[in-house]
XYZ file of C-alpha atoms in Angstrom:
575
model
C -8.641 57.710 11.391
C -10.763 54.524 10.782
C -14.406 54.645 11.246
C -14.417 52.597 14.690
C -11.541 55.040 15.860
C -14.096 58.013 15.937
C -16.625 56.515 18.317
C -19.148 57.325 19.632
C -19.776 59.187 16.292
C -18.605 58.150 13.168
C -18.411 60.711 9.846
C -17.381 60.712 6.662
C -16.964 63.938 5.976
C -18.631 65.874 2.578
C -17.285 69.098 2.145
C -19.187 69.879 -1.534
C -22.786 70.432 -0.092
C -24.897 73.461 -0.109
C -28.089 74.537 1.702
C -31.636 74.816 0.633
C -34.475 76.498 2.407
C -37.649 74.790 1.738
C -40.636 76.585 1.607
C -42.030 74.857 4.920
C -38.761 76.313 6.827
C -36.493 73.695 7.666
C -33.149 73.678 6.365
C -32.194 70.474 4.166
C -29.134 70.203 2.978
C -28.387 68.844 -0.997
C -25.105 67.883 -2.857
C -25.430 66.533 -6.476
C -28.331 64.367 -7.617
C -30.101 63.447 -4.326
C -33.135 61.679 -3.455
C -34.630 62.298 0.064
C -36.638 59.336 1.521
C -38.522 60.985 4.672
C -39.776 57.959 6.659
C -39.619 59.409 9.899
C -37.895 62.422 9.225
C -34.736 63.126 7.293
C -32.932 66.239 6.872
C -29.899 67.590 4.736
C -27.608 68.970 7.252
C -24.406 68.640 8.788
C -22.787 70.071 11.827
C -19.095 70.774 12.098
C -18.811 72.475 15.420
C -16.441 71.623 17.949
C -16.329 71.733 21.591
C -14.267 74.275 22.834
C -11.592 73.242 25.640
C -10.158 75.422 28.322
C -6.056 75.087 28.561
C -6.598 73.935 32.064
C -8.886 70.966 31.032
C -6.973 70.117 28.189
C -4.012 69.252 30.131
C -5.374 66.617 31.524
C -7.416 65.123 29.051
C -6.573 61.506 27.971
C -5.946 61.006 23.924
C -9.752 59.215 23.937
C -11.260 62.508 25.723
C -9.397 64.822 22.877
C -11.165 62.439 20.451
C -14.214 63.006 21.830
C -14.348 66.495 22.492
C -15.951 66.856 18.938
C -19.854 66.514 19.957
C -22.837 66.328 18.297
C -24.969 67.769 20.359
C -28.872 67.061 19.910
C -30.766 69.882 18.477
C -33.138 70.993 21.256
C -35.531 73.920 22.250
C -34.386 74.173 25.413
C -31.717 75.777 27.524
C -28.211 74.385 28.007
C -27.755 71.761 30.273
C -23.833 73.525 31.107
C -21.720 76.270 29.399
C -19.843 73.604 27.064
C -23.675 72.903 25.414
C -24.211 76.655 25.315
C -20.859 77.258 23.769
C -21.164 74.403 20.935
C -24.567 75.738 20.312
C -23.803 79.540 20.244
C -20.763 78.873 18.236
C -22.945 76.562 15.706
C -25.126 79.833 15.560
C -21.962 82.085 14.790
C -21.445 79.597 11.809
C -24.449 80.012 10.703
C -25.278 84.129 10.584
C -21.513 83.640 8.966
C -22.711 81.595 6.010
C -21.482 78.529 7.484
C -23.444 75.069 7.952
C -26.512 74.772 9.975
C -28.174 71.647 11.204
C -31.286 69.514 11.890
C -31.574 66.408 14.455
C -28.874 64.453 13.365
C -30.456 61.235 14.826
C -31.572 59.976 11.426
C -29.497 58.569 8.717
C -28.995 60.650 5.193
C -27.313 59.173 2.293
C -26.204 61.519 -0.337
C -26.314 59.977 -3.469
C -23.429 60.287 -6.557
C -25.164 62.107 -9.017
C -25.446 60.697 -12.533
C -23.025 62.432 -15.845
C -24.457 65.804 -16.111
C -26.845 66.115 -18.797
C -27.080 69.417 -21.125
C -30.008 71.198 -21.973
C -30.809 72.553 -25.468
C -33.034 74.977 -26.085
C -36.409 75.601 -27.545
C -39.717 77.603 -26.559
C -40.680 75.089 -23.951
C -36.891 74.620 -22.904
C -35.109 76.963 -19.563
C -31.706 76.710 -18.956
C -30.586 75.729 -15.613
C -26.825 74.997 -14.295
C -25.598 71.640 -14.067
C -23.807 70.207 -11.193
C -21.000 68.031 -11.994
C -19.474 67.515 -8.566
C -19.311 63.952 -7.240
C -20.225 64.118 -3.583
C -18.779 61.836 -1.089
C -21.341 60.150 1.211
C -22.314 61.264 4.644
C -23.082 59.040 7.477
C -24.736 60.121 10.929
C -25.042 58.055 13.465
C -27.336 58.427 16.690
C -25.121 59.437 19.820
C -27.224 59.422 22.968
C -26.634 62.901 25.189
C -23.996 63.024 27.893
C -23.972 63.869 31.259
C -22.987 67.327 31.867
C -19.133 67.329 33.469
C -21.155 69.211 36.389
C -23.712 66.763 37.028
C -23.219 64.189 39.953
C -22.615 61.128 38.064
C -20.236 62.661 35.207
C -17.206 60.820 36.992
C -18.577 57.456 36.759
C -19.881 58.267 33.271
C -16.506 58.779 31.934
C -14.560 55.980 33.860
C -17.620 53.686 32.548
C -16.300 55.187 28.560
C -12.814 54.862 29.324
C -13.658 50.797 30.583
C -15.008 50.264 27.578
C -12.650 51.403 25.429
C -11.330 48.305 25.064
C -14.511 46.906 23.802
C -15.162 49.498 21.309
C -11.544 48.970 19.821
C -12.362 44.812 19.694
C -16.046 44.533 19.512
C -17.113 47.244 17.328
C -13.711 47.397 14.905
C -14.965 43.822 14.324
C -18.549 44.174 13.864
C -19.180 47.811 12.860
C -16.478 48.083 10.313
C -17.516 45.335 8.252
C -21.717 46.492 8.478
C -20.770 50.006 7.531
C -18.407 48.668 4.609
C -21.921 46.941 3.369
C -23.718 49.704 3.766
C -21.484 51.980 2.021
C -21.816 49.545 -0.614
C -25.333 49.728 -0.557
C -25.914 53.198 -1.216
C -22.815 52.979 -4.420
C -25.267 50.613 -5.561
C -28.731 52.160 -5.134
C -27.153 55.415 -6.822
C -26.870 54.033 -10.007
C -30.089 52.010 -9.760
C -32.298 55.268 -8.345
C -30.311 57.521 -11.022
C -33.289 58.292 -13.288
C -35.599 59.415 -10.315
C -33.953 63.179 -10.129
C -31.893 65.857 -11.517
C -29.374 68.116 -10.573
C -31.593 70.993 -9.819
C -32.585 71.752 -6.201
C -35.632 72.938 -7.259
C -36.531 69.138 -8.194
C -34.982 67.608 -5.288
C -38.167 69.594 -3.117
C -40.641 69.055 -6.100
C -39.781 65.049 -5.437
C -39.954 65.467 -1.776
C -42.791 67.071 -1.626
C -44.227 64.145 -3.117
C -42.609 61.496 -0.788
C -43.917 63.903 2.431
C -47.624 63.177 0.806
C -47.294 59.713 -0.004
C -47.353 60.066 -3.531
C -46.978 57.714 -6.411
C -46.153 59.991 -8.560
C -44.998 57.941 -11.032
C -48.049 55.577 -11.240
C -49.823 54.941 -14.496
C -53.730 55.131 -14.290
C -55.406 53.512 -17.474
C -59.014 54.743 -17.774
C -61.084 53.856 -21.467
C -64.532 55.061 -22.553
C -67.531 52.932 -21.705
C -68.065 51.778 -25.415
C -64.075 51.124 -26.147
C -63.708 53.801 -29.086
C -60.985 55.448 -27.121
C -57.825 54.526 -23.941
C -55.608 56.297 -22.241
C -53.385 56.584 -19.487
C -52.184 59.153 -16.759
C -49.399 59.658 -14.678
C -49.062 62.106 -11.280
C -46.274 64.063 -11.966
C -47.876 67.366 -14.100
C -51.026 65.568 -14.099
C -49.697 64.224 -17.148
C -51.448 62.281 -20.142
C -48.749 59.953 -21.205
C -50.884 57.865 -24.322
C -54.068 58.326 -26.183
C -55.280 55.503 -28.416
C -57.844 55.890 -30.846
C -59.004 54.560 -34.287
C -57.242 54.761 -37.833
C -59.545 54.459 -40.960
C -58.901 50.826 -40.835
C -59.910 50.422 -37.251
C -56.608 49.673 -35.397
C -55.735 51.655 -32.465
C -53.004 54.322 -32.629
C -51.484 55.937 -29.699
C -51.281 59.664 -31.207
C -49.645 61.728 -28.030
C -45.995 61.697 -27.565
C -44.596 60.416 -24.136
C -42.275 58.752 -22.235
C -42.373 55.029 -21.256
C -40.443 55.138 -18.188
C -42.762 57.666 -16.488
C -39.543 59.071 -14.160
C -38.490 61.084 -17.180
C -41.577 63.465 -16.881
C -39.433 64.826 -13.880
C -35.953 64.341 -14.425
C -35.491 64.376 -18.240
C -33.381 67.752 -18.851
C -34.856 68.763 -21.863
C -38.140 68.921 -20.162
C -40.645 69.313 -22.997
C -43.451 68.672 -20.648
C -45.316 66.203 -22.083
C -48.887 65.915 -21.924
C -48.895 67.848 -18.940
C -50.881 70.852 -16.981
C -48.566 73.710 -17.130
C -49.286 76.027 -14.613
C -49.709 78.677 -12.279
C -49.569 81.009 -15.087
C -49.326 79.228 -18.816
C -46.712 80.996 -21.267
C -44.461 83.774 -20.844
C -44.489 86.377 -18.757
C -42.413 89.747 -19.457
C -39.575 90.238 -17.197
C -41.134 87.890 -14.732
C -43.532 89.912 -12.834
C -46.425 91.950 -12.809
C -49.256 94.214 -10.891
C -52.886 93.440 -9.107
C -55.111 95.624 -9.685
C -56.008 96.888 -6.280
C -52.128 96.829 -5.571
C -50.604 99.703 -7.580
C -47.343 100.045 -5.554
C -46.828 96.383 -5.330
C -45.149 94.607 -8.370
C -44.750 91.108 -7.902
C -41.871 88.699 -8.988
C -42.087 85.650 -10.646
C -39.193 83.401 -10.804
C -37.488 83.599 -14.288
C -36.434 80.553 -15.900
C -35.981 81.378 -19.930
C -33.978 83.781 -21.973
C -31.542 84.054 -19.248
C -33.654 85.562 -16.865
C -35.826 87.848 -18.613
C -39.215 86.349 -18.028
C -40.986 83.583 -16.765
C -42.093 80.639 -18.754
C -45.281 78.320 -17.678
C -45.408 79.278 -14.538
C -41.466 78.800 -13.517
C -38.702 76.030 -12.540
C -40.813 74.596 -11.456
C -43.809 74.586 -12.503
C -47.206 72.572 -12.310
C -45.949 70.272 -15.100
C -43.311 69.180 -12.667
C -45.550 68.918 -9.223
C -46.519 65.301 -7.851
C -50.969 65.889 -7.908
C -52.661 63.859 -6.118
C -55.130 61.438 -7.306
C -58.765 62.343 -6.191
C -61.207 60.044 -7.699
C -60.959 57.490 -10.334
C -63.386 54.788 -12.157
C -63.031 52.557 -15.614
C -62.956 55.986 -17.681
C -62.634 58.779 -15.434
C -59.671 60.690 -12.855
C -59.454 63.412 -11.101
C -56.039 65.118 -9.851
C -55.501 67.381 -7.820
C -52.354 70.455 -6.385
C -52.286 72.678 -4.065
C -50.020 75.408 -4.543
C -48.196 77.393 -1.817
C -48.648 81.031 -1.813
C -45.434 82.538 -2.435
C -44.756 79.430 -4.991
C -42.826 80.776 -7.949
C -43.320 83.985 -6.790
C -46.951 84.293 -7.024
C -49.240 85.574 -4.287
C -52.213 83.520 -2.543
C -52.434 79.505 -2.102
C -54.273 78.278 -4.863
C -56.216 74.739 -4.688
C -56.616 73.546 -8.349
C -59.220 69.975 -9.732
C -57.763 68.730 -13.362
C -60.592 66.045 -14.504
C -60.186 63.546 -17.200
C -62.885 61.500 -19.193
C -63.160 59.533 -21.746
C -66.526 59.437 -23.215
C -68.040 57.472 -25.906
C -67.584 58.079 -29.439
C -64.091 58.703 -29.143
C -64.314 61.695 -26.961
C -61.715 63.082 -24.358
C -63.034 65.696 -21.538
C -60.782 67.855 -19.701
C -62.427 70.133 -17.391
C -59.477 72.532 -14.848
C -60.817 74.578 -11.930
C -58.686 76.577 -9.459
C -59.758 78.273 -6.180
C -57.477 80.649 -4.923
C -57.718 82.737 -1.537
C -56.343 85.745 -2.297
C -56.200 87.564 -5.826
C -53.620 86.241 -7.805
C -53.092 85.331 -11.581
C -53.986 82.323 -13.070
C -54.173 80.594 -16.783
C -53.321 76.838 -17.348
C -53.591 75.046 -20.111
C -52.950 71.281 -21.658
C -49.699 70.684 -22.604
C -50.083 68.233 -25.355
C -48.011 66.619 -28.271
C -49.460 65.628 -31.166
C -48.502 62.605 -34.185
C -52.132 62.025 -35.715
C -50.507 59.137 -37.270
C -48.823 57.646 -34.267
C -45.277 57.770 -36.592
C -46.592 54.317 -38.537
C -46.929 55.742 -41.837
C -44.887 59.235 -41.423
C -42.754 60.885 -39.099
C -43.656 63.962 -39.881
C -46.455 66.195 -38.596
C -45.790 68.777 -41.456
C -48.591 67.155 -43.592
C -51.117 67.218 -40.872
C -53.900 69.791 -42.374
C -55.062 72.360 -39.311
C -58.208 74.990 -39.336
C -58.556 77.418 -36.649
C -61.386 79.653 -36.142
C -59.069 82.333 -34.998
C -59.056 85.842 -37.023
C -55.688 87.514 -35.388
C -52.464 86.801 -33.706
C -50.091 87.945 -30.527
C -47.716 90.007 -32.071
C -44.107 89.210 -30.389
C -40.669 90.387 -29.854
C -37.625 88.078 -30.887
C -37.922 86.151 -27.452
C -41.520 85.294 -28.192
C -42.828 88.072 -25.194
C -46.087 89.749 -26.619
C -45.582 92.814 -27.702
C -49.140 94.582 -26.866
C -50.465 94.409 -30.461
C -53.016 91.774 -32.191
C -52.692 91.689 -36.046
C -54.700 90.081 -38.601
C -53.940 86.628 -39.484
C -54.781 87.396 -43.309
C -51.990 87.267 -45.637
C -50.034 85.721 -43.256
C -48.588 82.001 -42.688
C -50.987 82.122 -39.526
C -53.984 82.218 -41.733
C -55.301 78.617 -40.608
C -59.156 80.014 -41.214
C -59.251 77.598 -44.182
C -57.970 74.329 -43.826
C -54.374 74.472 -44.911
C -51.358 71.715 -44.723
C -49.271 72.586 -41.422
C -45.933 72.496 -44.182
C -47.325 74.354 -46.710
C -45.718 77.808 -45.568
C -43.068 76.555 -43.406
C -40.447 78.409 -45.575
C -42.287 81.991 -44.715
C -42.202 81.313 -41.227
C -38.286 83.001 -40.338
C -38.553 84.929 -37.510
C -42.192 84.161 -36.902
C -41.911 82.003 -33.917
C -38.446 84.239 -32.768
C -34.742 84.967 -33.883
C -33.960 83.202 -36.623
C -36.651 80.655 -36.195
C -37.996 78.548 -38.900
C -41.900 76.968 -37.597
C -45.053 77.876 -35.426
C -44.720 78.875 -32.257
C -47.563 81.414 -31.733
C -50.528 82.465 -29.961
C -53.691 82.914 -31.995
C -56.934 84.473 -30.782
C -60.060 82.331 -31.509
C -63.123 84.677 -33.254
C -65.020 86.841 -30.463
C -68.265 85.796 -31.537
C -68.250 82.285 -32.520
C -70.232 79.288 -30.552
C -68.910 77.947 -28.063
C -70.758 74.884 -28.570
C -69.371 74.399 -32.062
C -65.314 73.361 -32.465
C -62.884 76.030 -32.754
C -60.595 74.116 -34.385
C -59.716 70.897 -36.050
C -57.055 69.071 -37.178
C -56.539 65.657 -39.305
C -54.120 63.698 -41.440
C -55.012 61.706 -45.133
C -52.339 59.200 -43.894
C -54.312 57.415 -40.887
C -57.684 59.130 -41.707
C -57.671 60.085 -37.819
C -59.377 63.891 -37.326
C -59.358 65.841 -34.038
C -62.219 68.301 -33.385
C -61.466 70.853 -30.307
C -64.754 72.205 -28.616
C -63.621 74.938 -25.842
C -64.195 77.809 -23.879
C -60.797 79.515 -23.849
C -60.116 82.983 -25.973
C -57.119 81.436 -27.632
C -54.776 78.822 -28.824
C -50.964 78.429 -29.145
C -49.692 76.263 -32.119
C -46.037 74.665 -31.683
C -44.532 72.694 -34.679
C -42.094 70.810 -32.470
C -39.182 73.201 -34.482
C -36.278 72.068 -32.487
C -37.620 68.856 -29.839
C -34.258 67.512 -31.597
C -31.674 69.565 -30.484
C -28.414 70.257 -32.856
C -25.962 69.770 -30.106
C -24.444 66.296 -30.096
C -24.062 66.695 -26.600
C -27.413 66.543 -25.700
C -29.318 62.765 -26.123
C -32.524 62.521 -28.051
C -35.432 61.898 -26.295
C -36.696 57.868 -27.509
C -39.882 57.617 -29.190
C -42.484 55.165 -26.923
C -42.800 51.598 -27.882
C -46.375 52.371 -29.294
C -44.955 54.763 -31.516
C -41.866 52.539 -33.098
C -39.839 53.468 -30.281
C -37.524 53.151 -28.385
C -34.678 52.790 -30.791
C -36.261 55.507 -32.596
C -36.830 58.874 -31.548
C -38.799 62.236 -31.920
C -37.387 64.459 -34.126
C -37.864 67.990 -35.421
C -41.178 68.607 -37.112
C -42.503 65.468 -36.133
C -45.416 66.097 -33.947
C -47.651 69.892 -33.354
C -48.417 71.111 -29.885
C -51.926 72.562 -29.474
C -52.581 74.509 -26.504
C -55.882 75.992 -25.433
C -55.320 78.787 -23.675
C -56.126 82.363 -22.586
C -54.642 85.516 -23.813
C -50.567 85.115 -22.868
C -49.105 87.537 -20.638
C -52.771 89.781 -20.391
C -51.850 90.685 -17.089
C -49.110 93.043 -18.041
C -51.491 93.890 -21.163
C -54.426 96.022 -19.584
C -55.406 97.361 -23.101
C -56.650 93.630 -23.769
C -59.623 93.830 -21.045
C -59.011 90.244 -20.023
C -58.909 90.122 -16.327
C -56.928 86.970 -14.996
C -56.407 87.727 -11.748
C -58.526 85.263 -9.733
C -59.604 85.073 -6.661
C -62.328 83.624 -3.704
C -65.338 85.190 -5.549
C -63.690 84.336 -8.784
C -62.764 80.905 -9.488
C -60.757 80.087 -12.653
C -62.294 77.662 -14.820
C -60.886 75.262 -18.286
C -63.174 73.231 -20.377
C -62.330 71.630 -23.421
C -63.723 68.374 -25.305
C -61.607 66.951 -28.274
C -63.639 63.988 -30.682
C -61.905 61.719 -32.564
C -63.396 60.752 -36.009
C -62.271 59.418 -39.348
C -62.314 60.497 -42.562
């Protein structure tokens, strides 16, 4: 049946879709790789129901009545107009208590976009594993049909001898000039498919983070350049995670290296399926937690469940799929070398309890000095920890690739014990005599070959939690880190109990399958690309997973009296 033959509504049926309930309650509707532009207001949904017909009325029905008898009714609050509305709504109901499709107003138009060649994930600490969708969906058209008379109203006769008239019209006129504008427009969206490929993913969970965003007029994707007052140090900043995409600062011979690894085209902090989380806030709760939930004190009989997106469902990493390093924030405030961002988070988001409100601030201060202050306000109790998600190449990949010659010195006396998935087992050992012994400065590579089973199964490299000294100063770095290559040095001042080191063991997966991620232009890219060992992750941080560790003392559960605050100042220097 052509597309003029189906008047007054005109379909093209797409049978591979399935539902998603957004948090704010309406029921959108997703199939492959879609992205949802909400002008007015546009809904995934689709409505097969059709109008039943009595044997007696059906009798004497023409071929263009049978034809219509499929309706579309409007979605309203109200009562039926007539029993055929009631029916087509009660049996759209039946449909959907029977796991069959529901609907919104279907006065809007929603494309569904092809989605792009599946990409596969590989896996590392920072890495979840999330099922790809490989269907093509066909696209799915709705057009607005005004609402008809009811067949017992007084002017129903006339109504349908005034359709039946202009059937002949609707076969010449709009055969002639509706085929060929839907052909275009059908063309259209095969086009903007390809061309809006790289703005989301597969994963429904995505498809609402970038919605979200569109609902608050977001550019999300925006880059904000900010630089300190006397020059020493520039950077820039992108919505998504609240992310900090480049850092430049000054080599020994004074030319400015960007030392943070990133992404050029800023959509790949969202849609990129290795999702290493660049430079960004990770959030509600940083690191693991084990077997995705945990208690409030206060709450005994409650345990609460966080969604669980690593080791195939056995706990939670950074806060869930997803998490803050994958929300649009909003920009509150900026000026030559400062910006604010900021996120409110649901309560029920991920799992966790209470709506939190959370400020990330960014400065860049003379004397090559970057200032990162987070504060969260919650209104109910609820954990919290974040931390800054950042990738490290003190020599920007111009004189080495490698990170493993970067020397590190952390004033941090023990370490989270773990079990082979990385979940803290309870106990805090001595870093003495062990390849965690950073006290002194020591080359990052130096002890890489004592490090199996350190960061997990069969693991070679860092990936641990270390727990600064309990009574250093505050005021004094805890830790610092430099390279003899570029003669750039990083000194960490901070307030947080603890840090987790990352030696980038496998951002280079060994699956051919899955594509590298390309190295920034700054940083030689983008023909080259990051590979394993190349940079160090250094993230300040609380004590991981203390809320299911009581014996700790460290309370993390925040709440309206308790506000959650993260301050940290890292100076660039030579030497």
């Amino acid at each position: 049946m052509s597309l003029c033959d189906r008047s007054p509504v005109a379909k093209l049926q797409d049978h591979s879709s399935t539902s998603l309930h957004s948090p704010d309650g309406v029921v959108r509707r997703y199939s492959g790789r879609v992205l949802v532009f909400r002008v007015q207001e546009v809904f995934f949904s689709r409505r097969q129901t059709t109008e039943a017909v009595s044997d007696s009325h059906a009798m004497g029905r023409t071929r263009h009545q049978q034809t219509s008898s499929r309706v579309y009714p409007e979605y309203s609050h109200q009562s039926p107009a007539d029993s055929s509305d009631h029916h087509s709504k009660h049996h759209s109901q039946e449909m959907s208590e029977d796991g069959g499709d529901e609907d919104d107003d279907n006065s809007s138009i929603v494309s569904n976009f092809p989605p792009v060649p599946p990409h596969h994930h590989h896996h590392h600490h920072h890495h979840h594993h999330s099922p790809l969708l490989g269907r093509v969906p066909s696209t799915t058209i709705f057009f607005r049909r005004s609402a008809e008379p009811s067949s017992s109203s007084a002017g129903s006769s006339s109504y349908r001898n005034l359709r039946t008239r202009s059937r002949g019209f609707v076969g010449k006129v709009s055969c002639r000039w509706i085929r060929m504008p839907a052909l275009l427009l059908l063309s259209l969206v095969a086009i903007l498919s390809f061309v809006v490929v790289p703005w989301y993913q597969s994963r429904a969970d995505l498809d609402l983070t970038l919605l979200r965003g569109l609902e608050n007029h977001l550019d999300a994707f925006a880059v904000h350049n900010i630089s300190a007052p006397d020059g020493s140090i520039y950077g820039s900043f992108v919505g998504i995670g609240a992310s900090l995409q480049s850092l430049f600062v000054k080599d020994r011979h004074g030319t400015f290296r960007d030392i943070v690894l990133g992404y050029d085209n800023t959509s790949e902090y969202l849609h990129h399926p290795s999702n290493p989380r660049f430079g960004s806030v990770v959030g509600r709760y940083a690191n693991r937690i084990k077997n995705s939930s945990f208690v409030i004190p206060g709450y005994p009989r409650r345990i609460f469940h966080t969604t669980p997106n690593e080791h195939e469902g056995l706990n939670t990493l950074h806060g869930g799929a997803p998490g803050w390093d994958r929300r649009p924030f909003k920009v509150e405030a900026k000026n030559l070398s400062y910006i604010s961002f900021s996120l409110v988070d649901r309560d029920g988001e991920q799992g966790f309890p209470s709506e939190v409100i959370t400020k990330i601030e960014y400065q860049l201060l003379s004397g090559g000095k970057w200032k990162t202050r987070m504060t969260a306000q919650a209104k109910g109790p609820t954990p919290i920890m974040l931390s800054s998600h950042v990738y490290w190449n003190l020599d920007a990949y111009a004189s080495s690739e490698s990170a493993s010659k970067h020397f590190l010195q952390l004033n941090a006396s023990q370490y989270i014990a773990v079990d082979p998935i990385l979940v803290p087992t309870g106990a805090l050992q001595p870093v003495k005599d062990t390849p965690l012994d950073f006290t002194e400065a020591t080359e990052i590579g130096s002890r890489l070959n004592q490090t199996l089973g350190l960061c997990g199964e069969d693991c070679i490299g860092y990936d641990n939690a270390l727990v600064y000294h309990s009574n250093r100063s505050l005021d004094l770095p805890a830790m610092s880190m430099w390279s003899h290559q570029s003669g750039i040095k990083m000194s960490v001042v901070t307030d947080q109990l603890g840090v987790q080191i990352y030696s980038c063991n496998s951002i280079l997966s060994f699956d051919p399958r899955v594509k590298p991620i390309p190295r920034k232009k700054s940083q030689m890219g983008p023909h080259a690309i990051y590979e394993n060992f190349s940079c160090i992750v250094i993230e300040q941080q609380g004590l991981i997973d203390a809320i299911n560790h009581p014996e700790w003392n460290v309370d993390d559960i925040h709440g309206p009296d308790k506000p959650y605050e993260w301050n940290s100042v890292y100076e660039f220097s030579t030497i």
